[in-house]
Every structure is written in C-alpha cells, then in structure tokens.
Amino acid sequence: MEANAPVTSPRIPQSIRSGTSSSFKVAPPVDRTQKQVNGTPPTLAQRLLSPSSANPLFPLTTPDHVILNDQIYKFLALALRAFVLTWWSKLSPKDKEFLPQITKVVQHVVKEVCTRVDGSDGEDKLIGVVLAGLPALVQQHYTDFRAAKAKIGTSYGSSGDVVRVFHRLQPHVAVRVEDEQGASVPIEGVLDPVYLGAAMDVVLKACLLPEESGSDMERHIVREIIVGPVLCGALPKVVQPWFIHKVMLDLLGSPKKLDERPPGSKPSPFTFHSITVIFLTAVQAISTFFLKVIHLSQSTIILANDLRSPERDLPITTRTEALKELFFSPPPRRRIESGGDQLLPRRGLANPSISMVKEILDLRCNPGSNPVAAAAFNSVELVTGLLEPFLDRYLPYVLRTKVFTPRTLSSIVVAATNNLFPESNNGYPGPPPEIPSLVEQAMLREKLEMRLKEVLPYPLSNQATTSLILDPLSSPECNMHLIVLIIDLVLVTLFPEIAVSNS
C-alpha cells in the first residue's frame, strides 16, 4: 500500500500576500501572462517600472490622455535604464523593486505638478509666464547686452570682456564666468549644478508625501537624473549661438536659392489673352474674398460663444451679439490667489510682447535708427489699444486651446526622448553630437540672415536689423543667464513657496 501511494509534492510555504499555498502556485504564471492576454506584449516601461503587477501603469495625467501618459513613462523608463540600471544591476542583480520605487517618487512629483497646473489659478499663472514673464526676461537680456557692449572701453568695462560686464549687470549664483584666479570658465563649467540640485531638492520635498520625502537616496537619485543628463547635459548645448541659429532656421525654413527666386516680371503686351487673364484673376480674387468674409462671419459667432463670460447663460446666435461680446465686453475676472497676481497683468496682455519686439529691434530707446519701423510700431500699439478687450480674451484662449494641450506636451516629450535616447542607438544615450566648425557656424548665421531678410517686411529687411536680432544671442555665457532666469521663473510660478519673500 505504501509503495502504491501517490507521491506528494514538497510542502510549499504560504504566500505572504495571499495567505494560501494554492494561490502561491498560480501567482507566477498569472504575473507573466496577464500582460499578454489581449495580444500586445508588455512595453519597456511595464517591464522595468512595474514588473510584478499585471495592471497598467498608474496614469500620471488625466486617464483620457493615454498618449501623453505613455510618452512620459517611456521617457522615464529609458532614463532609468540608462542612468540607474547600469550601476544598480551590478550592486543588486536580482532586485526588481528599486526602479518601481523610484517610479512612485516620480508619479507623486508629476501628479503634484499637474494638480498645481490644473488648479483654480494654475493656467492663469502659466499664461502670465508666456505673455508677461518671458517677454520681460528677453527684453531685459537685450537691454543689458547692449548696455554691456556700450560700456566696453570705459571705466565700467575695463576688463574688455562683454561677458564679465554682462555678469555684473545680471549677477546670479548659478552662473559663474571666472574662477578664483580670474580666468574665464569654459561653457561646460558656467552653470553650477549645486544650485540646480538644491532647487530640484526643494521641489521634490514640496511634491512628495512625508513618508516618501524622508528617503534621501530615492530623492537624490531622481534629482540627479533631472539635473545631470537633462539640465547640465543639455543646457550647455542649448545656449550655443549655432544651436539657436539652427533652431530658428528649422522654424523659419531654409532661404530660397538665387536660382529659385522668381525673376522680375516683364510687361506683357496689351492683348485679348492678357485682358481675359486679368478678368478671371479679378473674379477669383473677389470670390475668394467673399468666401473668407462668410467664413469669418460664421467663425465669429463660434469664437464669441467660446469666449463668453461664465455669467452669460444663453448662447450667442447673431453676429451683432458676437461683435458686442468680443470687442466691447470686459474680460472675465481671473481667479488668482493672493500673491499670485504679480505676473499676469489685469489688462493689456499684448503690451509686453510688443515692448519686447521693440527692444529687440532697438526701437524703444533709439527710434531714430529706423523711423519707418518706429512709426509702424506706434500704429500697432494704437490698434492693440483699441482691440485690448478682445485681445485680453483671445490670447489666453489661444494658449489654452493650442499650446497647453496634451498633443503639444506629447510632441515635446517625444522630441526630448528622440534627442536624448535616439532609436538609432537602441534607446540608449547617443554619442555627443559633433560641434560645427567655425566655418559651418558662420554659414548657419549667413543662411539665417538671408532667411530673416526674406521674412521681415520692407523697412526691416536689411543687414542692420538682422544684426540687431542676432548679436545679443552671440554669447553662450550671456545666454546661460537667460536660461537660468527662465528656469527660476517657471519654478517660482509653480512652487511659490520656494521663493524668497520681499519682506
């Protein structure tokens, strides 16, 4: 009887999570197969960031923004694989819970940032950054660069270096242009990583839960991922003049070649064929004009309904009501907490951008350099003043519907992922890009100047104007000041508690 008894399997300890041995037996196959039930294999983010869970990753933003969530998790997985897993796998090869734990820290940070942006005054603060903060910083950059250049050769600029004079006009603890011996610092050492690390550490403490912020190691790893490869690795390249020229050329397009430009038209003889062509062209232009008028009339009603104040319950159905709502109704009051209305102006949202453009073209302090352009900008200021109620409603509407959207954010994350972790290198950090030679950098600037002359209108399409636009961006050290101030602006806007009070 004992010889014919069935062989029993060895005793299996109870599972800590389930409490039963039977559930412990089936747990491994469920963990490995549930991710492939619906056909698609697990992604890299699921394998690295959630290896022991069959459920999809926790949505970082709203659940309907699936593409944005996937792109953020893909960027996070590639960053952790490149900068954490390479050394952690050597210390603890069998540990699979370290990366998911870091993922929880990042989830809390992203959720807190999204909560602050989606709050009652979050969008208004970001609109203030775009419409008021950024134009003010760019305007001040151009003003101080020209002031520093004008002081060269005087007692204020005895060093003869524009960078050092500019640094005295805009001193910042995160930027240093000379070492202890007074020698110039290379661009890789201009940005102080200690300042950025301290700023990121304060942001992480503000975002994390008390039990999460107590772990210094997890917080420091996330901080080094942000500061090391993302900020200190990318910013020295971003501030280079050749990189700025390349970005502007990508946005504006390459200049037309001389053989592609249309030749000067010769006067055609006065024939029946030419009269017929002129008549048909005039008919086409008139019909196109009236079609655009009809489309504008229809879109005016739609736009007025989108911009109407919350107090108005009934929809707008006539063009008269639409025009009255767009051009004569005051903009709705913005719900901004105390202390948060210092950046976004109550009215005149277009004025900071106009003032920035005037400073870039050196028309604000020196209008006599181009009287035609100065008169044109005075006319623009007059028109924007008349259309101020409409612009104060329309500009925030454009930013909310065209800029601060999941599609735009997804494209930014995809661009950052492709640049930092190219597909050609299997998702690992690619080799540093080759820096263009001095000849290639000069050719980039020449192409950009040609393109600017094609884009700018007649009074501004000359060599003097292009020099006014590009010369203040020719110093990477001065550009680093501008980038650091923009980072400070964004951080203080989203996390006002880290700013130093004026009192």
Coordinates of C-alpha atoms in Angstrom, one line a residue:
M1 CA 0.0 0.0 0.0
E2 CA 2.8 2.4 0.8
A3 CA 4.6 1.6 -2.4
N4 CA 1.4 2.4 -4.5
A5 CA 0.7 5.6 -2.6
P6 CA 0.9 8.7 -4.8
V7 CA 4.0 10.8 -4.5
T8 CA 3.2 14.1 -2.7
S9 CA 4.9 17.3 -3.7
P10 CA 7.1 19.0 -1.2
R11 CA 5.5 21.4 1.2
I12 CA 5.2 25.0 -0.2
P13 CA 5.2 27.8 2.2
Q14 CA 2.2 30.1 2.3
S15 CA 2.4 33.3 0.3
I16 CA 2.7 36.4 2.3
R17 CA 0.3 38.3 0.0
S18 CA -2.4 35.7 -0.5
G19 CA -2.1 33.6 2.7
T20 CA -2.7 30.3 0.9
S21 CA -0.4 27.9 -0.7
S22 CA -2.7 27.2 -3.7
S23 CA -2.7 30.9 -4.7
F24 CA 1.1 30.9 -4.4
K25 CA 1.3 28.2 -7.0
V26 CA -0.6 30.1 -9.7
A27 CA 0.8 33.5 -8.9
P28 CA 3.9 33.3 -11.2
P29 CA 2.0 32.3 -14.4
V30 CA -0.6 35.0 -13.8
D31 CA 2.1 37.6 -13.4
R32 CA 3.7 36.6 -16.6
T33 CA 0.7 36.1 -18.8
Q34 CA -1.9 38.6 -17.8
K35 CA 0.0 41.4 -19.6
Q36 CA -0.3 39.4 -22.9
V37 CA -3.9 38.4 -22.6
N38 CA -5.1 40.9 -25.1
G39 CA -2.4 40.2 -27.6
T40 CA 0.2 43.0 -27.1
P41 CA 3.4 42.2 -25.3
P42 CA 4.4 44.4 -22.3
T43 CA 6.2 47.6 -23.1
L44 CA 9.6 48.6 -21.8
A45 CA 8.0 50.8 -19.2
Q46 CA 5.9 48.0 -17.9
R47 CA 8.8 45.5 -17.8
L48 CA 11.1 48.0 -15.9
L49 CA 8.7 50.1 -13.9
S50 CA 6.0 47.6 -13.0
P51 CA 7.5 44.1 -13.3
S52 CA 5.4 42.5 -10.6
S53 CA 2.0 43.9 -11.5
A54 CA -0.3 42.8 -14.3
N55 CA -2.3 46.1 -14.2
P56 CA -1.4 49.0 -16.5
L57 CA 0.8 51.8 -15.1
F58 CA -0.9 54.4 -13.0
P59 CA -2.0 57.4 -15.1
L60 CA 0.2 60.4 -14.5
T61 CA -2.3 62.9 -16.0
T62 CA -6.0 62.5 -16.7
P63 CA -6.9 59.0 -17.8
D64 CA -8.1 60.1 -21.2
H65 CA -4.6 61.4 -22.2
V66 CA -3.3 58.0 -22.9
I67 CA -0.6 59.0 -25.4
L68 CA 0.9 61.6 -23.1
N69 CA 1.0 59.1 -20.2
D70 CA 2.7 56.5 -22.4
Q71 CA 5.3 59.0 -23.7
I72 CA 6.1 60.2 -20.1
Y73 CA 6.5 56.6 -19.0
K74 CA 8.7 55.7 -22.0
F75 CA 11.0 58.7 -21.3
L76 CA 11.2 57.7 -17.6
A77 CA 12.0 54.0 -18.4
L78 CA 14.7 55.0 -20.9
A79 CA 16.2 57.4 -18.4
L80 CA 16.2 54.9 -15.5
R81 CA 17.7 52.2 -17.7
A82 CA 20.5 54.5 -18.9
F83 CA 21.4 56.3 -15.7
V84 CA 20.3 54.0 -12.9
L85 CA 20.1 50.4 -14.0
T86 CA 23.6 50.4 -15.4
W87 CA 25.1 50.6 -12.0
W88 CA 22.3 49.2 -9.8
S89 CA 22.2 45.9 -11.6
K90 CA 25.9 45.4 -10.6
L91 CA 25.2 46.1 -7.0
S92 CA 22.0 44.0 -6.7
P93 CA 21.3 42.0 -9.9
K94 CA 18.2 40.2 -8.6
D95 CA 16.5 43.3 -7.1
K96 CA 13.5 44.2 -9.3
E97 CA 11.7 46.6 -6.9
F98 CA 14.2 49.5 -6.9
L99 CA 13.1 51.0 -10.2
P100 CA 9.4 50.7 -9.4
Q101 CA 10.1 52.5 -6.1
I102 CA 11.7 55.4 -7.9
T103 CA 8.7 55.4 -10.3
K104 CA 6.4 56.0 -7.3
V105 CA 8.5 59.0 -6.4
V106 CA 8.2 60.4 -10.0
Q107 CA 4.5 59.7 -10.0
H108 CA 4.0 61.8 -6.9
V109 CA 6.0 64.7 -8.5
V110 CA 4.2 64.6 -11.8
K111 CA 0.8 64.4 -10.1
E112 CA 1.6 67.3 -7.8
V113 CA 2.7 69.4 -10.8
C114 CA -0.4 68.5 -12.8
T115 CA -2.5 69.4 -9.7
R116 CA -0.9 72.8 -9.4
V117 CA -1.3 73.5 -13.2
D118 CA -5.0 72.3 -13.2
G119 CA -5.8 74.4 -10.1
S120 CA -8.0 77.4 -10.0
D121 CA -5.2 79.8 -10.9
G122 CA -2.7 77.3 -12.4
E123 CA -3.4 78.1 -16.1
D124 CA -3.5 81.8 -15.4
K125 CA 0.0 81.6 -13.9
L126 CA 1.3 79.8 -16.9
I127 CA -0.4 82.3 -19.2
G128 CA 1.4 85.0 -17.2
V129 CA 4.7 83.3 -17.8
V130 CA 4.2 83.2 -21.6
L131 CA 2.6 86.6 -22.1
A132 CA 4.4 88.6 -19.4
G133 CA 7.3 86.8 -17.8
L134 CA 9.2 85.5 -20.9
P135 CA 8.9 88.8 -22.9
A136 CA 10.2 90.7 -19.9
L137 CA 13.2 88.4 -19.5
V138 CA 14.1 88.5 -23.2
Q139 CA 13.7 92.3 -23.3
Q140 CA 16.0 92.7 -20.3
H141 CA 18.5 90.3 -21.9
Y142 CA 18.8 92.5 -25.0
T143 CA 18.9 95.7 -22.9
D144 CA 21.7 94.5 -20.7
F145 CA 23.7 93.0 -23.5
R146 CA 23.7 96.3 -25.4
A147 CA 24.5 98.2 -22.2
A148 CA 27.4 95.9 -21.5
K149 CA 28.7 96.3 -25.1
A150 CA 28.4 100.1 -24.8
K151 CA 30.5 100.1 -21.6
I152 CA 33.5 98.3 -23.2
G153 CA 36.4 100.8 -23.3
T154 CA 35.1 102.8 -20.4
S155 CA 35.9 102.7 -16.7
Y156 CA 32.9 100.3 -16.2
G157 CA 34.2 97.9 -18.8
S158 CA 37.9 98.0 -18.1
S159 CA 38.1 94.2 -18.4
G160 CA 37.3 94.5 -22.1
D161 CA 35.1 91.4 -21.9
V162 CA 31.3 91.7 -22.7
V163 CA 30.6 88.5 -20.7
R164 CA 32.1 89.9 -17.4
V165 CA 30.3 93.2 -17.8
F166 CA 27.1 91.5 -18.5
H167 CA 27.5 89.2 -15.5
R168 CA 27.9 92.4 -13.3
L169 CA 24.6 93.7 -14.7
Q170 CA 22.9 90.3 -14.1
P171 CA 24.6 88.6 -11.2
H172 CA 23.3 85.1 -10.5
V173 CA 24.6 82.5 -8.0
A174 CA 24.0 79.7 -10.5
V175 CA 26.3 81.3 -13.2
R176 CA 30.0 82.0 -12.9
V177 CA 32.1 83.4 -15.7
E178 CA 35.5 83.4 -14.0
D179 CA 37.3 81.1 -11.5
E180 CA 39.2 82.0 -8.3
Q181 CA 42.3 83.1 -10.3
G182 CA 40.2 85.4 -12.5
A183 CA 40.5 83.2 -15.6
S184 CA 37.5 82.6 -17.9
V185 CA 35.5 79.5 -17.3
P186 CA 34.5 77.2 -20.2
I187 CA 30.9 77.0 -21.1
E188 CA 30.6 73.5 -19.6
G189 CA 31.5 74.9 -16.2
V190 CA 29.5 78.1 -16.3
L191 CA 26.3 76.5 -14.8
D192 CA 26.6 75.5 -11.2
P193 CA 25.0 72.0 -10.7
V194 CA 24.8 72.6 -6.9
Y195 CA 22.3 75.4 -7.4
L196 CA 20.1 73.3 -9.7
G197 CA 20.4 70.3 -7.4
A198 CA 19.3 72.4 -4.4
A199 CA 16.3 73.9 -6.3
M200 CA 15.2 70.4 -7.5
D201 CA 15.6 69.0 -4.0
V202 CA 13.2 71.7 -2.6
V203 CA 10.8 71.0 -5.4
L204 CA 10.9 67.2 -4.7
K205 CA 10.2 67.9 -1.0
A206 CA 7.2 70.0 -1.9
C207 CA 5.8 67.4 -4.2
L208 CA 6.4 64.2 -2.2
L209 CA 4.4 62.8 0.6
P210 CA 6.0 62.9 4.1
E211 CA 6.8 59.2 4.1
E212 CA 8.4 59.4 0.6
S213 CA 10.4 62.6 1.1
G214 CA 12.1 61.1 4.1
S215 CA 14.1 58.7 1.9
D216 CA 17.2 60.7 0.9
M217 CA 18.5 58.1 -1.5
E218 CA 15.4 57.9 -3.7
R219 CA 15.1 61.7 -3.7
H220 CA 18.7 62.2 -4.6
I221 CA 18.6 59.7 -7.4
V222 CA 15.6 61.4 -9.0
R223 CA 17.3 64.8 -8.5
E224 CA 20.5 63.6 -10.2
I225 CA 18.5 62.2 -13.2
I226 CA 16.9 65.6 -13.7
V227 CA 20.0 67.8 -13.0
G228 CA 22.7 65.6 -14.6
P229 CA 21.7 64.5 -18.1
V230 CA 18.6 66.7 -18.6
L231 CA 19.8 70.1 -17.4
C232 CA 23.6 70.2 -17.1
G233 CA 23.9 67.9 -20.1
A234 CA 21.6 69.8 -22.4
L235 CA 21.8 73.4 -21.4
P236 CA 25.5 74.0 -22.4
K237 CA 24.4 72.9 -25.9
V238 CA 21.2 74.9 -26.0
V239 CA 22.9 78.2 -25.2
Q240 CA 25.4 77.9 -28.1
P241 CA 24.7 80.5 -30.8
W242 CA 25.0 77.9 -33.6
F243 CA 22.3 75.8 -31.9
I244 CA 20.0 78.9 -31.6
H245 CA 20.6 79.7 -35.3
K246 CA 19.8 76.1 -36.3
V247 CA 16.6 76.1 -34.3
M248 CA 15.5 79.4 -35.9
L249 CA 16.3 78.0 -39.3
D250 CA 14.2 74.9 -38.6
L251 CA 11.3 77.1 -37.6
L252 CA 11.6 79.6 -40.4
G253 CA 12.8 77.3 -43.2
S254 CA 15.8 77.5 -45.4
P255 CA 16.3 80.6 -47.5
K256 CA 15.5 80.4 -51.2
K257 CA 18.3 79.8 -53.6
L258 CA 19.1 82.5 -56.1
D259 CA 18.1 80.3 -59.0
E260 CA 14.7 79.5 -57.3
R261 CA 13.7 83.1 -56.8
P262 CA 11.1 84.4 -59.3
P263 CA 12.7 86.7 -61.9
G264 CA 11.4 90.2 -62.4
S265 CA 8.2 90.2 -64.4
K266 CA 8.4 91.9 -67.8
P267 CA 5.4 94.0 -69.0
S268 CA 3.2 91.8 -71.2
P269 CA 1.7 93.2 -74.4
F270 CA -1.9 94.5 -74.2
T271 CA -3.7 91.6 -75.9
F272 CA -7.1 89.9 -75.6
H273 CA -5.5 87.0 -73.8
S274 CA -3.9 89.2 -71.2
I275 CA -7.3 91.0 -70.7
T276 CA -9.0 87.6 -70.2
V277 CA -6.4 86.5 -67.7
I278 CA -6.7 89.8 -65.7
F279 CA -10.5 89.5 -65.7
L280 CA -10.6 85.9 -64.5
T281 CA -8.0 86.6 -61.8
A282 CA -10.1 89.5 -60.6
V283 CA -13.2 87.3 -60.4
Q284 CA -11.3 84.6 -58.5
A285 CA -9.9 87.2 -56.0
I286 CA -13.4 88.7 -55.4
S287 CA -15.0 85.3 -54.9
T288 CA -12.2 84.2 -52.5
F289 CA -12.6 87.5 -50.6
F290 CA -16.4 86.9 -50.1
L291 CA -15.9 83.3 -49.1
K292 CA -13.4 84.4 -46.4
V293 CA -15.9 87.0 -45.2
I294 CA -18.6 84.4 -44.9
H295 CA -16.2 82.0 -43.1
L296 CA -15.2 84.9 -40.8
S297 CA -18.8 85.7 -40.0
Q298 CA -19.6 82.1 -39.1
S299 CA -16.4 81.7 -37.0
T300 CA -17.1 85.0 -35.2
I301 CA -20.2 83.5 -33.6
I302 CA -18.4 80.3 -32.6
L303 CA -15.5 82.3 -31.1
A304 CA -17.8 84.6 -29.2
N305 CA -19.5 81.5 -27.6
D306 CA -16.1 80.1 -26.7
L307 CA -15.0 83.5 -25.1
R308 CA -18.3 84.5 -23.5
S309 CA -18.2 85.2 -19.8
P310 CA -19.4 82.4 -17.4
E311 CA -22.2 84.7 -16.1
R312 CA -23.9 84.6 -19.5
D313 CA -26.2 81.5 -19.8
L314 CA -27.8 82.0 -23.2
P315 CA -25.6 81.2 -26.2
I316 CA -24.9 83.9 -28.8
T317 CA -26.7 83.4 -32.1
T318 CA -26.3 86.7 -34.0
R319 CA -23.3 88.5 -35.4
T320 CA -24.3 91.7 -33.6
E321 CA -24.2 90.0 -30.2
A322 CA -21.0 88.2 -31.2
L323 CA -19.2 91.5 -32.1
K324 CA -20.5 93.1 -28.9
E325 CA -19.3 90.2 -26.8
L326 CA -15.8 90.2 -28.4
F327 CA -14.9 93.8 -28.7
F328 CA -17.0 95.6 -26.0
S329 CA -17.4 93.2 -23.1
P330 CA -14.7 93.3 -20.4
P331 CA -12.6 90.2 -19.9
P332 CA -13.7 87.9 -17.1
R333 CA -12.1 88.3 -13.8
R334 CA -9.3 85.8 -13.2
R335 CA -9.4 83.7 -10.1
I336 CA -5.9 84.3 -8.7
E337 CA -5.0 83.7 -5.2
S338 CA -3.4 86.4 -3.1
G339 CA 0.2 86.9 -4.1
G340 CA -0.3 85.2 -7.4
D341 CA -1.4 88.2 -9.5
Q342 CA 2.0 89.8 -9.7
L343 CA 3.0 88.3 -13.0
L344 CA -0.2 88.3 -15.1
P345 CA -1.4 91.8 -15.9
R346 CA -5.1 92.6 -15.4
R347 CA -5.3 94.2 -18.9
G348 CA -3.0 94.8 -21.9
L349 CA -1.8 91.3 -22.3
A350 CA -0.3 92.1 -25.7
N351 CA 1.8 95.0 -24.4
P352 CA 4.8 93.0 -23.0
S353 CA 5.3 91.2 -26.3
I354 CA 5.2 94.4 -28.3
S355 CA 7.6 96.1 -26.0
M356 CA 9.9 93.0 -26.3
V357 CA 9.9 93.2 -30.1
K358 CA 10.6 97.0 -30.0
E359 CA 13.6 96.3 -27.7
I360 CA 14.9 93.5 -30.0
L361 CA 14.7 95.9 -33.0
D362 CA 16.2 98.8 -30.8
L363 CA 13.2 101.0 -31.4
R364 CA 12.2 101.6 -27.8
C365 CA 15.3 103.7 -26.8
N366 CA 16.5 104.6 -30.3
P367 CA 13.5 105.1 -32.6
G368 CA 15.6 107.4 -34.9
S369 CA 17.6 104.4 -36.1
N370 CA 14.6 103.3 -38.3
P371 CA 11.8 106.0 -38.3
V372 CA 9.5 104.0 -40.7
A373 CA 9.6 100.9 -38.4
A374 CA 9.1 103.1 -35.3
A375 CA 6.0 104.7 -36.9
A376 CA 4.7 101.3 -37.8
F377 CA 5.1 100.0 -34.3
N378 CA 3.4 103.1 -32.9
S379 CA 0.4 102.3 -35.2
V380 CA 0.5 98.7 -33.9
E381 CA 0.3 99.9 -30.3
L382 CA -2.6 102.1 -31.2
V383 CA -4.5 99.3 -32.8
T384 CA -3.8 96.9 -29.9
G385 CA -5.0 99.5 -27.5
L386 CA -8.3 99.8 -29.4
L387 CA -8.6 96.0 -29.5
E388 CA -7.5 95.5 -25.9
P389 CA -10.8 93.9 -24.6
F390 CA -10.7 91.4 -27.5
L391 CA -7.0 90.6 -27.2
D392 CA -7.2 90.1 -23.4
R393 CA -9.8 87.4 -24.0
Y394 CA -8.4 85.9 -27.2
L395 CA -4.7 85.4 -26.3
P396 CA -5.4 83.3 -23.2
Y397 CA -8.0 81.3 -25.2
V398 CA -5.4 80.5 -27.9
L399 CA -2.8 79.4 -25.3
R400 CA -5.4 77.1 -23.6
T401 CA -6.7 75.5 -26.8
K402 CA -3.5 75.5 -29.0
V403 CA -0.5 75.4 -26.6
F404 CA -1.4 74.0 -23.2
T405 CA -2.8 70.8 -24.8
P406 CA -1.9 67.1 -24.4
R407 CA -0.8 67.0 -28.1
T408 CA 1.7 69.8 -27.7
L409 CA 3.0 68.3 -24.4
S410 CA 3.3 64.9 -26.1
S411 CA 5.3 66.3 -29.0
I412 CA 7.7 68.0 -26.5
V413 CA 8.2 64.7 -24.6
V414 CA 8.7 62.8 -27.9
A415 CA 11.3 65.4 -29.1
A416 CA 13.2 65.2 -25.8
T417 CA 13.1 61.3 -25.9
N418 CA 14.4 61.2 -29.5
N419 CA 17.2 63.6 -28.8
L420 CA 18.4 62.1 -25.5
F421 CA 17.7 58.5 -26.3
P422 CA 17.8 58.0 -30.2
E423 CA 16.3 55.0 -31.8
S424 CA 19.5 54.5 -33.8
N425 CA 21.3 53.7 -30.5
N426 CA 18.6 51.3 -29.3
G427 CA 17.2 53.8 -26.8
Y428 CA 20.5 54.4 -25.0
P429 CA 22.1 57.9 -24.8
G430 CA 23.7 58.5 -28.2
P431 CA 27.2 59.9 -28.7
P432 CA 27.6 63.7 -28.2
P433 CA 26.8 65.5 -31.5
E434 CA 29.6 66.9 -33.4
I435 CA 30.0 70.6 -32.9
P436 CA 30.0 72.5 -36.2
S437 CA 33.3 74.1 -37.2
L438 CA 33.7 77.8 -37.2
V439 CA 33.1 77.9 -41.0
E440 CA 29.9 75.9 -40.6
Q441 CA 28.7 78.2 -37.8
A442 CA 29.4 81.2 -40.0
M443 CA 27.4 79.6 -42.8
L444 CA 24.5 78.9 -40.4
R445 CA 24.4 82.6 -39.4
E446 CA 24.6 83.7 -43.0
K447 CA 21.7 81.5 -44.0
L448 CA 19.6 82.7 -41.1
E449 CA 20.3 86.4 -42.0
M450 CA 19.2 85.6 -45.6
R451 CA 16.0 84.0 -44.3
L452 CA 15.3 86.9 -41.9
K453 CA 15.6 89.3 -44.8
E454 CA 13.0 87.3 -46.7
V455 CA 10.6 87.1 -43.8
L456 CA 10.8 90.6 -42.4
P457 CA 8.8 93.4 -44.1
Y458 CA 10.4 96.1 -46.2
P459 CA 11.5 98.6 -43.5
L460 CA 13.3 95.8 -41.6
S461 CA 14.7 93.6 -44.3
N462 CA 18.3 94.8 -44.1
Q463 CA 21.6 93.8 -42.6
A464 CA 21.4 96.2 -39.7
T465 CA 18.1 94.7 -38.5
T466 CA 19.4 91.1 -38.6
S467 CA 22.5 92.1 -36.6
L468 CA 20.2 93.8 -34.0
I469 CA 18.3 90.5 -33.7
L470 CA 21.2 88.0 -33.6
D471 CA 24.1 89.9 -31.9
P472 CA 22.7 89.7 -28.3
L473 CA 22.4 85.9 -28.8
S474 CA 26.1 85.5 -29.8
S475 CA 27.5 84.8 -26.3
P476 CA 26.8 81.4 -24.8
E477 CA 27.7 82.7 -21.3
C478 CA 25.1 85.6 -21.6
N479 CA 22.5 83.2 -23.0
M480 CA 23.1 80.9 -19.9
H481 CA 21.9 83.8 -17.7
L482 CA 18.7 84.0 -19.7
I483 CA 18.1 80.2 -19.5
V484 CA 18.7 80.2 -15.7
L485 CA 16.3 83.1 -15.2
I486 CA 13.6 81.3 -17.3
I487 CA 14.1 78.1 -15.1
D488 CA 13.7 80.3 -12.0
L489 CA 10.6 81.9 -13.4
V490 CA 8.9 78.5 -14.1
L491 CA 9.8 77.0 -10.7
V492 CA 8.7 80.1 -8.7
T493 CA 5.5 80.2 -10.7
L494 CA 4.6 76.6 -10.0
F495 CA 6.1 76.5 -6.5
P496 CA 5.8 80.0 -5.0
E497 CA 6.7 78.6 -1.5
I498 CA 10.3 78.2 -2.6
A499 CA 10.7 81.9 -3.4
V500 CA 12.3 84.4 -1.0
S501 CA 9.7 86.8 0.3
N502 CA 10.3 90.5 -0.2
S503 CA 9.6 91.1 3.5

